[in-house]
PDB file of C-alpha atoms in Angstrom:
ATOM      1  CA  UNK A 267      -0.052  -0.079  -0.130  1.00  0.00           C
ATOM      2  CA  UNK A 268       1.656   3.354  -0.813  1.00  0.00           C
ATOM      3  CA  UNK A 269       2.222   6.071   1.848  1.00  0.00           C
ATOM      4  CA  UNK A 270       0.322   8.550   1.571  1.00  0.00           C
ATOM      5  CA  UNK A 271       2.476  11.010   2.697  1.00  0.00           C
ATOM      6  CA  UNK A 272       4.917  10.165  -0.057  1.00  0.00           C
ATOM      7  CA  UNK A 273       5.331  13.497  -2.234  1.00  0.00           C
ATOM      8  CA  UNK A 274       3.826  16.044   0.336  1.00  0.00           C
ATOM      9  CA  UNK A 275       5.884  18.783   0.992  1.00  0.00           C
ATOM     10  CA  UNK A 276       6.733  20.684   4.070  1.00  0.00           C
ATOM     11  CA  UNK A 277       8.090  24.247   3.145  1.00  0.00           C
ATOM     12  CA  UNK A 278       8.997  26.308   6.981  1.00  0.00           C
ATOM     13  CA  UNK A 279       9.198  29.947   5.922  1.00  0.00           C
ATOM     14  CA  UNK A 280      12.062  32.014   7.414  1.00  0.00           C
ATOM     15  CA  UNK A 281      10.812  34.355  10.692  1.00  0.00           C
ATOM     16  CA  UNK A 282       9.044  37.178   9.962  1.00  0.00           C
ATOM     17  CA  UNK A 283       9.651  40.416  12.021  1.00  0.00           C
ATOM     18  CA  UNK A 284       6.445  39.828  13.877  1.00  0.00           C
ATOM     19  CA  UNK A 285       7.374  36.139  14.245  1.00  0.00           C
ATOM     20  CA  UNK A 286       9.202  34.451  17.628  1.00  0.00           C
ATOM     21  CA  UNK A 287      11.694  31.876  18.222  1.00  0.00           C
ATOM     22  CA  UNK A 288       8.796  30.211  20.484  1.00  0.00           C
ATOM     23  CA  UNK A 289       5.868  31.116  17.707  1.00  0.00           C
ATOM     24  CA  UNK A 290       7.962  29.794  15.009  1.00  0.00           C
ATOM     25  CA  UNK A 291       9.381  26.647  16.322  1.00  0.00           C
ATOM     26  CA  UNK A 292       5.902  25.858  17.431  1.00  0.00           C
ATOM     27  CA  UNK A 293       5.087  26.767  14.111  1.00  0.00           C
ATOM     28  CA  UNK A 294       7.692  24.466  12.570  1.00  0.00           C
ATOM     29  CA  UNK A 295       7.202  21.475  15.634  1.00  0.00           C
ATOM     30  CA  UNK A 296       3.731  21.346  14.316  1.00  0.00           C
ATOM     31  CA  UNK A 297       4.258  20.580  10.847  1.00  0.00           C
ATOM     32  CA  UNK A 298       7.061  18.342  11.542  1.00  0.00           C
ATOM     33  CA  UNK A 299       6.438  16.395  14.063  1.00  0.00           C
ATOM     34  CA  UNK A 300       2.532  16.808  14.479  1.00  0.00           C
ATOM     35  CA  UNK A 301       1.082  14.810  17.575  1.00  0.00           C
ATOM     36  CA  UNK A 302       4.238  13.369  18.428  1.00  0.00           C
ATOM     37  CA  UNK A 303       5.896  16.360  18.886  1.00  0.00           C
ATOM     38  CA  UNK A 304       3.668  18.518  20.834  1.00  0.00           C
ATOM     39  CA  UNK A 305       3.017  14.758  23.524  1.00  0.00           C
ATOM     40  CA  UNK A 306       6.869  15.216  24.144  1.00  0.00           C
ATOM     41  CA  UNK A 307       6.705  19.212  25.083  1.00  0.00           C
ATOM     42  CA  UNK A 308       3.476  18.465  26.875  1.00  0.00           C
ATOM     43  CA  UNK A 309       5.693  15.887  29.114  1.00  0.00           C
ATOM     44  CA  UNK A 310       7.933  18.394  30.210  1.00  0.00           C
ATOM     45  CA  UNK A 311       5.611  20.564  31.395  1.00  0.00           C
ATOM     46  CA  UNK A 312       5.488  19.237  34.697  1.00  0.00           C
ATOM     47  CA  UNK A 313       9.393  18.393  35.404  1.00  0.00           C
ATOM     48  CA  UNK A 314      11.080  21.493  33.386  1.00  0.00           C
ATOM     49  CA  UNK A 315       8.894  23.760  31.236  1.00  0.00           C
ATOM     50  CA  UNK A 316      11.572  25.964  30.168  1.00  0.00           C
ATOM     51  CA  UNK A 317      13.713  23.014  28.629  1.00  0.00           C
ATOM     52  CA  UNK A 318      10.019  22.107  27.016  1.00  0.00           C
ATOM     53  CA  UNK A 319      10.005  26.170  26.332  1.00  0.00           C
ATOM     54  CA  UNK A 320      14.040  25.626  24.402  1.00  0.00           C
ATOM     55  CA  UNK A 321      13.227  22.850  23.126  1.00  0.00           C
ATOM     56  CA  UNK A 322      10.446  24.436  20.812  1.00  0.00           C
ATOM     57  CA  UNK A 323      12.775  27.369  19.933  1.00  0.00           C
ATOM     58  CA  UNK A 324      16.177  25.984  19.276  1.00  0.00           C
ATOM     59  CA  UNK A 325      15.527  22.651  17.349  1.00  0.00           C
ATOM     60  CA  UNK A 326      12.417  24.103  15.504  1.00  0.00           C
ATOM     61  CA  UNK A 327      12.611  27.925  15.362  1.00  0.00           C
ATOM     62  CA  UNK A 328      16.447  28.403  14.579  1.00  0.00           C
ATOM     63  CA  UNK A 329      17.473  24.769  12.965  1.00  0.00           C
ATOM     64  CA  UNK A 330      15.051  23.951  10.989  1.00  0.00           C
ATOM     65  CA  UNK A 331      13.703  26.925   9.956  1.00  0.00           C
ATOM     66  CA  UNK A 332      16.647  27.564   8.547  1.00  0.00           C
ATOM     67  CA  UNK A 333      17.110  27.733   4.290  1.00  0.00           C
ATOM     68  CA  UNK A 334      19.200  25.583   2.323  1.00  0.00           C
ATOM     69  CA  UNK A 335      18.232  22.065   3.361  1.00  0.00           C
ATOM     70  CA  UNK A 336      14.727  21.226   3.000  1.00  0.00           C
ATOM     71  CA  UNK A 337      12.523  19.238   5.639  1.00  0.00           C
ATOM     72  CA  UNK A 338      12.849  15.991   4.142  1.00  0.00           C
ATOM     73  CA  UNK A 339      16.331  16.489   3.620  1.00  0.00           C
ATOM     74  CA  UNK A 340      16.673  17.340   8.041  1.00  0.00           C
ATOM     75  CA  UNK A 341      14.347  14.374   8.627  1.00  0.00           C
ATOM     76  CA  UNK A 342      16.746  12.318   6.340  1.00  0.00           C
ATOM     77  CA  UNK A 343      20.131  13.004   8.955  1.00  0.00           C
ATOM     78  CA  UNK A 344      18.320  13.179  12.271  1.00  0.00           C
ATOM     79  CA  UNK A 345      17.283   9.689  11.229  1.00  0.00           C
ATOM     80  CA  UNK A 346      20.328   8.280  10.579  1.00  0.00           C
ATOM     81  CA  UNK A 347      22.318  10.491  13.732  1.00  0.00           C
ATOM     82  CA  UNK A 348      19.799   8.949  15.915  1.00  0.00           C
ATOM     83  CA  UNK A 349      19.586   5.389  15.023  1.00  0.00           C
ATOM     84  CA  UNK A 350      23.760   6.238  15.077  1.00  0.00           C
ATOM     85  CA  UNK A 351      23.533   7.081  18.575  1.00  0.00           C
ATOM     86  CA  UNK A 352      21.372   3.039  18.939  1.00  0.00           C
ATOM     87  CA  UNK A 353      20.555   4.865  22.547  1.00  0.00           C
ATOM     88  CA  UNK A 354      17.627   7.180  21.934  1.00  0.00           C
ATOM     89  CA  UNK A 355      15.257   4.779  20.281  1.00  0.00           C
ATOM     90  CA  UNK A 356      12.439   7.367  22.019  1.00  0.00           C
ATOM     91  CA  UNK A 357      12.580  10.069  20.176  1.00  0.00           C
ATOM     92  CA  UNK A 358      14.214   7.873  17.218  1.00  0.00           C
ATOM     93  CA  UNK A 359      10.328   6.600  16.660  1.00  0.00           C
ATOM     94  CA  UNK A 360       9.279  10.265  17.419  1.00  0.00           C
ATOM     95  CA  UNK A 361      11.966  11.801  14.076  1.00  0.00           C
ATOM     96  CA  UNK A 362      10.458   8.614  11.758  1.00  0.00           C
ATOM     97  CA  UNK A 363       7.074   9.737  12.205  1.00  0.00           C
ATOM     98  CA  UNK A 364       8.214  13.358  11.570  1.00  0.00           C
ATOM     99  CA  UNK A 365       9.737  11.333   8.594  1.00  0.00           C
ATOM    100  CA  UNK A 366       6.819  10.253   7.118  1.00  0.00           C
ATOM    101  CA  UNK A 367       4.822  13.595   7.793  1.00  0.00           C
ATOM    102  CA  UNK A 368       7.256  14.801   5.081  1.00  0.00           C
ATOM    103  CA  UNK A 369       7.048  12.759   2.512  1.00  0.00           C
ATOM    104  CA  UNK A 370       9.521  10.071   3.449  1.00  0.00           C
ATOM    105  CA  UNK A 371       8.645   6.319   2.677  1.00  0.00           C
ATOM    106  CA  UNK A 372       8.808   3.456   4.691  1.00  0.00           C
ATOM    107  CA  UNK A 373      11.470   1.885   2.683  1.00  0.00           C
ATOM    108  CA  UNK A 374      13.320   5.142   2.854  1.00  0.00           C
ATOM    109  CA  UNK A 375      13.134   4.810   6.463  1.00  0.00           C
ATOM    110  CA  UNK A 376      14.382   1.456   6.410  1.00  0.00           C
ATOM    111  CA  UNK A 377      17.053   2.163   3.803  1.00  0.00           C
ATOM    112  CA  UNK A 378      18.875   5.233   6.000  1.00  0.00           C
ATOM    113  CA  UNK A 379      18.195   3.046   9.119  1.00  0.00           C
ATOM    114  CA  UNK A 380      20.354  -0.037   7.699  1.00  0.00           C
ATOM    115  CA  UNK A 381      22.866   2.469   6.162  1.00  0.00           C
ATOM    116  CA  UNK A 382      23.487   3.499   9.544  1.00  0.00           C
ATOM    117  CA  UNK A 383      24.858  -0.537  10.076  1.00  0.00           C
ATOM    118  CA  UNK A 384      27.880   0.563   7.946  1.00  0.00           C
ATOM    119  CA  UNK A 385      28.960   3.424  10.412  1.00  0.00           C
ATOM    120  CA  UNK A 386      27.604   3.513  14.056  1.00  0.00           C
ATOM    121  CA  UNK A 387      26.948  -1.264  13.805  1.00  0.00           C
ATOM    122  CA  UNK A 388      25.011  -4.000  13.478  1.00  0.00           C
ATOM    123  CA  UNK A 389      23.584  -2.745  16.637  1.00  0.00           C
ATOM    124  CA  UNK A 390      22.705   0.233  16.063  1.00  0.00           C
ATOM    125  CA  UNK A 391      20.565  -1.160  12.828  1.00  0.00           C
ATOM    126  CA  UNK A 392      18.947  -3.369  14.820  1.00  0.00           C
ATOM    127  CA  UNK A 393      17.686  -0.378  16.742  1.00  0.00           C
ATOM    128  CA  UNK A 394      16.420   1.672  14.607  1.00  0.00           C
ATOM    129  CA  UNK A 395      14.506  -0.902  12.846  1.00  0.00           C
ATOM    130  CA  UNK A 396      12.993  -2.202  16.247  1.00  0.00           C
ATOM    131  CA  UNK A 397      11.676   1.184  16.629  1.00  0.00           C
ATOM    132  CA  UNK A 398      10.881   1.762  13.041  1.00  0.00           C
ATOM    133  CA  UNK A 399       8.774  -1.604  13.294  1.00  0.00           C
ATOM    134  CA  UNK A 400       6.964   0.090  15.862  1.00  0.00           C
ATOM    135  CA  UNK A 401       6.291   3.364  14.604  1.00  0.00           C
ATOM    136  CA  UNK A 402       5.138   1.346  11.488  1.00  0.00           C
ATOM    137  CA  UNK A 403       2.687  -0.969  13.225  1.00  0.00           C
ATOM    138  CA  UNK A 404       1.131   1.556  14.965  1.00  0.00           C
ATOM    139  CA  UNK A 405       0.425   3.881  12.255  1.00  0.00           C
ATOM    140  CA  UNK A 406      -0.890   0.345  10.713  1.00  0.00           C
ATOM    141  CA  UNK A 407      -3.155  -0.079  13.500  1.00  0.00           C
ATOM    142  CA  UNK A 408      -4.487   3.484  13.741  1.00  0.00           C
ATOM    143  CA  UNK A 409      -5.393   3.129   9.306  1.00  0.00           C
ATOM    144  CA  UNK A 410      -7.311  -0.059  10.390  1.00  0.00           C
ATOM    145  CA  UNK A 411      -9.273   1.397  13.323  1.00  0.00           C
ATOM    146  CA  UNK A 412     -10.385   4.822  10.898  1.00  0.00           C
ATOM    147  CA  UNK A 413     -11.077   1.963   7.835  1.00  0.00           C
TER     148      UNK A 413
END
């Protein structure tokens, strides 16, 4: 079954004169990560609300919103980096979701993760593949419920 998000292009606009880092970051987070990103931010509210704001402002308001790379390319880099770390399964799952949201196919995500076996080793790639399997399974279940 083809991935419905395939080919969807998301463009994060540069900051306008009236848009704060926080506003730009919230917009980017919503467009890229959707519900998964908001869950991460919400989960920090009771322990580190300032850190939640930093998470919105710096990665999303500053880095993801920069020109130079499209958002799809940024998610490829992020999935590769988190896979290579081998210790960030929770964050990897959020970014696998984001990759699907910005048009990466399941096959592309699987290939990105498999490529990391060369540079980060088989254990890191295996962890990444199992994270992807979990995300794909949750999406399949949600699709079945909607049908």
